[in-house]
Each structure stands twice: as C-alpha cells, then as structure tokens.
Amino acid sequence: MHAIKYVYALLLSVCILGQVSAQKGEISPSRKQAIDSLALEKVRDLSKYISIIGNKKTPFSEAQRVMDRAEELFAPDSEMGVSSLNRKEVNYYKVRKYFERLMALNYDRVSIEWYDIHYISDLERQPDGRYVGVVTVYQRFEGESDDGLKYKDTTKKDITIYVERKKTQIQGRIIEFWDVMLGDIRVTETSA
Amino acid sequence: MIYVRAAIFFSLVLGLISTTSVQAQLVSDMDDESRLYAETKQVNQFFRRFNGEENDKGDRYDTKDRQYQSVKLRKKYLSMLFDASNAGIKADLKAQFGKDVLEGTKPVILDFHGGNWFAEVHTTFLYNNKAQTIILFLTLEKDHLGSKWVIDKVHADMFDPYFKRDTTKVGKFLHPLSHELDFMNLRKAFQNSDSVSQFAGKRFVADHLSVFLYEIKKGSLKFKTVDEVKFHFFQIPGWYFELAEFNRPGNNNGWLISNLVSLKSESERNILRKYLYYETK
C-alpha cells in the first residue's frame, strides 16, 4: 500500500510537472492548487496515522508499522513543539518520540477526531530554492480511563510543508516533479 | 503525453482508493467549527484577510476575481481583525485607520516582502543554569533564491547592568594627557570591572546582539523555549499597529491587531521604533 501511495504521489506530481516554469523552478500561481492538494493529502495521511497510533485497540506491531510509515512523511530532523493552555512552555519532541508518547498515553480508551477545517498558507521560497508553507488543522482528543477519569482537548496543528523540485528516471526519461515533505509541527491547545 | 495520460488515470483510480481508505474520523460540531473558521489562524491569513484576498473558508481568490481586494470584502474583514476586548483602541481611531487603508486614492495593501514590519519573540534561555528572558527582534531578509528571518536586534535585561553608567557625574576618566605616558593609566582603569564602562564614549550604545552571540558561542547561554511572539507593523503610512495571537473562547480569536497608533510625523515613528527596541538613545 505504501508503494502504491508513493507512486500515486509521484504521478500526481507529474501532473503538476507541466505547470512549472522550468528555468527558474518557480510555481505558477494557477498550479499552486495542485501542490496544495498534494500537501493536504500528506496531512490527511498523517491525521489518519495519528488516529491509528493513538487508538488503544491498535496492536503494538501495527502501531510500530504505522509509526514507520508516518515518519516517512517527514523531512529529516523534524520536531513537534507542544504547549497547552496551562503550560505555555513549548516542549520539543522528535517526531518518532511524539508518536511513541501518544501510543503510551495512560488511557483505556482514546478517541482522536479531526475537524473538517484546514488552512493553507501561501508558499514562500527559502534561500536554498525550496518552497515552504504551513497547513493548519485541528484535532479533538478524548481519553478515558476505566476508573472514570476523562480528559479532552482540541489542539491546533500548524504543519510545515516543504515543496521541492525533484528528478526521477522513468523508462530512460528524466522526469521532473514537485515533491512535498512535512516538517516541524507546532501543537497548541485551543480554547474551543 | 502518454505519461501524463497514465498519470491522470492513476491519480483518478488511486485517488478513489485513497479517499476511501485514508480519511480520518471527522468532528461534526458546528459551534466549534464556526469558531475555528472565524479564527485568524495564521499570520498569513491576517495578511490575506487584511488585503481581501480569500473567501470565508480561507480559499484564495484568483487575482482576476472581482472580490479580490474589493473594498467591500476588506471592510468586512477589517472589522474582525481587531482585538475586540481592547478598549484602548478607540472606535474613532479604528474608523480613521479603516478610512486611510480602504478609501484613499490608492488602497493600502500589506506586502509580506514589503519590509517595515518585524517580529518580537520573547524567549527563555538558561544563563549559567538560571532562566533568563531574552527578546529577539527578527526581520525578513532576502538571501540567494528566497528569503529568511534573521535576528536584527536583541534585548536582554540581564545584559543591562554591565553597561550601566551615570553620565551626569564626573566619575572616572583617562586624563587628556594620558597619551604622553603611553596610556599607562589604563592599568588603573581596568582594575575595577564595575567602573569600566565609564571609560567608553558618550555615544556608546551597548549591542545586545553581539553579547548574545558571544555568550551562546561561549556555551554559557542555552536556548530553552519560546514564550511569546508578536509583530510590529510600520508598513502603512501614518500608522503603527501591533499584531498578537489570542487563544480564547468566542469568535474574536487568533492573530489580531492588539494596538493601533496614529503617527503624525517621522520623528514620532522613530521614537516609537526605539521604544519597541528598548533603545534609550
């Protein structure tokens, strides 16, 4: 399934191919939408993986496999910066560590749902030529213990996306495409 | 061509697979949703709402769309972009600001790369294992193929005592014929570290950024966390405003104008800038 998804992303990217200014590596405004869709696709994948990892019914081995998959969405060295309403200090976790903490939460039942709301920023170019954007999504978490202890929160997740022009060879032909990787994520608890 | 056709086919087929298998569970709570839509979720969204460049859902308008940057749309958005709980921003001041921005001969648009705005970031560092607040002022700078945020200035109260001096008193000095003795009196000048700043010139201004970089390189200053971020805008002629993030119940949320000042002259603008940078000279 993973391989299929990669091919899917790749081919979707090829669709975007014809819509770039080849010389300068610039993205035409009308085609930015296609890149936004690809970014959203990756964010939705991440949302799904987080829900699976957090689910107490997910077997350990399956959770490990999903964590591997989720990690592949990210650029190396990506971190989660987490704060809450009561604790303003930002705690920084490597992505894998964040997933492991999520899996180890001390609840007997966990529900992770996502609001059907997203906000995609404009893409800005970095000094190295890559583009960077931020996708904002919202997650509702509910945890419950057998002794009746309940906890719930809504968190805003501001997710960095890196958009990079890459090359691949298909049947001897060099194909250029735009690839999207996730980067650092800022997680803040909201008052919702 | 054949690749593109194949790509479209696979996109459609696999797209169907992905939408059925990938979709995460969605929340269906209309109250929360309307609050989240109303929230100005990113600084980027503040720019787009201020300029009237997106619809209610946050989707960008095409530049050819008649709604794009329309005065009607901008008026609607501008009214929601102020911190409504701040009684310090008077209604008539807001009205004058709106008039200047929207009804002038040329409507004023905020430009991300237009300069004259900067970030103020309150951080906590450990200085010899003691938590200290350090304020970083960052600005966007063009570099190679794109742009980046760079640290333009730093202010830390913890550095101030090192540069404090009373210029009203005569104090210690190197007498005007010290040069004839090869400045041998420097030995006495540097004997007491507390008074050493008295030997600097009147125009000396302590540069906290240099000290900050030095202390980090030396290893005595270690980053801990970011406490607060806000932005200062001087991009609109005759006006200054502050942008801060609000996280509270209700619809007046996210990145909002938290302070607004009408600037009558260039000197007022400079005084305010210096004040924001904690500069005394």
PDB file of C-alpha atoms in Angstrom, chain A residues 1 4-5 8 11-12 14-15 32 36 41 44-45 47-48 51 85 88-90 92 112-122 124-129 134-136 138 140 154 156 158 170-171 173 175 189-192, chain B residues 1 3-4 6-8 10-11 14-15 17-18 21-27 29 32-33 35-37 39 41-42 44-45 48 54 57-60 112-113 143-148 223-227 245 247-249 255:
ATOM      1  CA  MET A   1       0.000   0.000   0.000  1.00  0.00           C
ATOM      2  CA  ILE A   4       1.194   2.448  -4.255  1.00  0.00           C
ATOM      3  CA  LYS A   5       0.775   5.670  -2.367  1.00  0.00           C
ATOM      4  CA  TYR A   8       0.310   7.959  -6.555  1.00  0.00           C
ATOM      5  CA  LEU A  11       2.292  10.566 -10.619  1.00  0.00           C
ATOM      6  CA  LEU A  12       0.148  13.287  -9.183  1.00  0.00           C
ATOM      7  CA  VAL A  14       3.981  14.529 -12.692  1.00  0.00           C
ATOM      8  CA  CYS A  15       0.592  16.056 -13.427  1.00  0.00           C
ATOM      9  CA  LYS A  32      -0.202  26.045  -6.716  1.00  0.00           C
ATOM     10  CA  ASP A  36      -1.850  22.360  -2.061  1.00  0.00           C
ATOM     11  CA  GLU A  41      -3.130  14.551   1.051  1.00  0.00           C
ATOM     12  CA  ARG A  44      -4.599  13.699   5.886  1.00  0.00           C
ATOM     13  CA  ASP A  45      -2.342  10.663   5.848  1.00  0.00           C
ATOM     14  CA  SER A  47      -4.036  12.576  10.602  1.00  0.00           C
ATOM     15  CA  LYS A  48      -5.055   9.017   9.873  1.00  0.00           C
ATOM     16  CA  SER A  51      -5.567   8.303  14.939  1.00  0.00           C
ATOM     17  CA  LEU A  85      -3.339  26.232  27.866  1.00  0.00           C
ATOM     18  CA  LYS A  88       2.873  27.795  27.876  1.00  0.00           C
ATOM     19  CA  GLU A  89       6.385  26.432  27.721  1.00  0.00           C
ATOM     20  CA  VAL A  90       6.999  24.662  24.426  1.00  0.00           C
ATOM     21  CA  TYR A  92      10.150  19.829  21.741  1.00  0.00           C
ATOM     22  CA  ILE A 112      -8.893  11.194  18.043  1.00  0.00           C
ATOM     23  CA  GLU A 113     -11.044  13.101  15.577  1.00  0.00           C
ATOM     24  CA  TRP A 114     -10.220  15.854  13.100  1.00  0.00           C
ATOM     25  CA  TYR A 115     -12.189  18.946  12.225  1.00  0.00           C
ATOM     26  CA  ASP A 116     -13.006  19.282   8.560  1.00  0.00           C
ATOM     27  CA  ILE A 117     -11.180  22.617   8.537  1.00  0.00           C
ATOM     28  CA  HIS A 118      -7.804  23.366   7.128  1.00  0.00           C
ATOM     29  CA  TYR A 119      -5.932  26.491   6.210  1.00  0.00           C
ATOM     30  CA  ILE A 120      -3.120  26.509   3.686  1.00  0.00           C
ATOM     31  CA  SER A 121      -0.691  29.390   3.621  1.00  0.00           C
ATOM     32  CA  ASP A 122       0.953  30.838   0.546  1.00  0.00           C
ATOM     33  CA  GLU A 124       7.371  31.216   0.216  1.00  0.00           C
ATOM     34  CA  ARG A 125      10.751  30.477  -1.289  1.00  0.00           C
ATOM     35  CA  GLN A 126      13.698  29.746   1.004  1.00  0.00           C
ATOM     36  CA  PRO A 127      17.309  30.712   0.279  1.00  0.00           C
ATOM     37  CA  ASP A 128      18.019  27.136  -0.916  1.00  0.00           C
ATOM     38  CA  GLY A 129      15.298  27.350  -3.581  1.00  0.00           C
ATOM     39  CA  VAL A 134       2.158  25.932   6.590  1.00  0.00           C
ATOM     40  CA  VAL A 135      -1.032  23.873   6.752  1.00  0.00           C
ATOM     41  CA  THR A 136      -3.191  24.363   9.847  1.00  0.00           C
ATOM     42  CA  TYR A 138      -7.459  20.952  14.261  1.00  0.00           C
ATOM     43  CA  ARG A 140     -10.047  16.720  19.056  1.00  0.00           C
ATOM     44  CA  THR A 154      -8.706  20.434  20.985  1.00  0.00           C
ATOM     45  CA  LYS A 156      -4.289  23.322  16.585  1.00  0.00           C
ATOM     46  CA  ASP A 158       0.495  24.132  12.303  1.00  0.00           C
ATOM     47  CA  ILE A 170      11.168   6.542 -15.827  1.00  0.00           C
ATOM     48  CA  GLN A 171      11.982   4.246 -18.735  1.00  0.00           C
ATOM     49  CA  ARG A 173      13.481   9.571 -19.478  1.00  0.00           C
ATOM     50  CA  ILE A 175      11.006  13.370 -15.303  1.00  0.00           C
ATOM     51  CA  GLU A 189      -4.115  23.649  22.749  1.00  0.00           C
ATOM     52  CA  THR A 190      -7.063  25.850  21.818  1.00  0.00           C
ATOM     53  CA  SER A 191      -9.909  27.150  23.968  1.00  0.00           C
ATOM     54  CA  ALA A 192     -12.504  25.505  21.692  1.00  0.00           C
TER      55      ALA A 192
ATOM     56  CA  MET B   1       1.970  12.690 -23.402  1.00  0.00           C
ATOM     57  CA  TYR B   3       2.969   9.523 -19.210  1.00  0.00           C
ATOM     58  CA  VAL B   4       0.625  12.377 -18.442  1.00  0.00           C
ATOM     59  CA  ALA B   6      -1.210   7.412 -17.411  1.00  0.00           C
ATOM     60  CA  ALA B   7      -0.627   9.750 -14.534  1.00  0.00           C
ATOM     61  CA  ILE B   8      -4.146  11.162 -14.773  1.00  0.00           C
ATOM     62  CA  PHE B  10      -3.616   6.504 -11.834  1.00  0.00           C
ATOM     63  CA  SER B  11      -4.425   9.698 -10.000  1.00  0.00           C
ATOM     64  CA  LEU B  14      -5.756   5.722  -6.696  1.00  0.00           C
ATOM     65  CA  GLY B  15      -7.419   8.934  -5.649  1.00  0.00           C
ATOM     66  CA  ILE B  17      -8.745   4.355  -3.139  1.00  0.00           C
ATOM     67  CA  SER B  18      -7.115   6.970  -1.035  1.00  0.00           C
ATOM     68  CA  SER B  21      -9.151   4.316   2.974  1.00  0.00           C
ATOM     69  CA  VAL B  22      -7.205   7.324   4.126  1.00  0.00           C
ATOM     70  CA  GLN B  23      -9.916   9.539   5.540  1.00  0.00           C
ATOM     71  CA  ALA B  24      -9.513  10.095   9.276  1.00  0.00           C
ATOM     72  CA  GLN B  25     -12.552  10.438  11.505  1.00  0.00           C
ATOM     73  CA  LEU B  26     -14.030  13.925  11.385  1.00  0.00           C
ATOM     74  CA  VAL B  27     -15.518  16.017  14.160  1.00  0.00           C
ATOM     75  CA  ASP B  29     -19.520  20.123  15.949  1.00  0.00           C
ATOM     76  CA  ASP B  32     -16.601  24.705  17.365  1.00  0.00           C
ATOM     77  CA  GLU B  33     -16.318  24.793  13.597  1.00  0.00           C
ATOM     78  CA  ARG B  35     -15.243  29.454  15.904  1.00  0.00           C
ATOM     79  CA  LEU B  36     -12.341  27.843  14.073  1.00  0.00           C
ATOM     80  CA  TYR B  37     -13.392  29.348  10.733  1.00  0.00           C
ATOM     81  CA  GLU B  39     -10.187  32.490  13.934  1.00  0.00           C
ATOM     82  CA  LYS B  41      -5.342  31.024  12.073  1.00  0.00           C
ATOM     83  CA  GLN B  42      -2.036  32.178  10.648  1.00  0.00           C
ATOM     84  CA  ASN B  44      -0.559  34.619   6.508  1.00  0.00           C
ATOM     85  CA  GLN B  45      -4.332  34.638   6.945  1.00  0.00           C
ATOM     86  CA  ARG B  48      -4.929  37.770   3.197  1.00  0.00           C
ATOM     87  CA  GLU B  54      -9.615  34.987   0.341  1.00  0.00           C
ATOM     88  CA  LYS B  57     -13.458  29.375   4.046  1.00  0.00           C
ATOM     89  CA  GLY B  58      -9.909  30.658   3.672  1.00  0.00           C
ATOM     90  CA  ASP B  59      -9.585  29.763  -0.005  1.00  0.00           C
ATOM     91  CA  ARG B  60      -7.602  32.222  -2.088  1.00  0.00           C
ATOM     92  CA  PHE B 112       4.781  40.254   3.110  1.00  0.00           C
ATOM     93  CA  HIS B 113       8.062  41.220   1.465  1.00  0.00           C
ATOM     94  CA  ASP B 143      19.027  35.672   0.559  1.00  0.00           C
ATOM     95  CA  HIS B 144      20.071  33.691  -2.532  1.00  0.00           C
ATOM     96  CA  LEU B 145      16.912  32.229  -4.120  1.00  0.00           C
ATOM     97  CA  GLY B 146      14.452  33.253  -1.429  1.00  0.00           C
ATOM     98  CA  SER B 147      14.165  34.892   1.941  1.00  0.00           C
ATOM     99  CA  LYS B 148      14.642  34.094   5.615  1.00  0.00           C
ATOM    100  CA  PHE B 223      18.043  28.042  24.482  1.00  0.00           C
ATOM    101  CA  LYS B 224      15.051  26.745  26.423  1.00  0.00           C
ATOM    102  CA  THR B 225      11.764  27.872  24.893  1.00  0.00           C
ATOM    103  CA  VAL B 226       9.755  30.493  23.012  1.00  0.00           C
ATOM    104  CA  ASP B 227       7.308  32.236  25.331  1.00  0.00           C
ATOM    105  CA  GLU B 245      -2.201  35.981  18.959  1.00  0.00           C
ATOM    106  CA  ASN B 247      -6.401  31.963  22.186  1.00  0.00           C
ATOM    107  CA  ARG B 248      -9.738  32.277  23.999  1.00  0.00           C
ATOM    108  CA  PRO B 249     -13.367  31.254  23.699  1.00  0.00           C
ATOM    109  CA  TRP B 255      -3.877  36.851  15.048  1.00  0.00           C
TER     110      TRP B 255
END
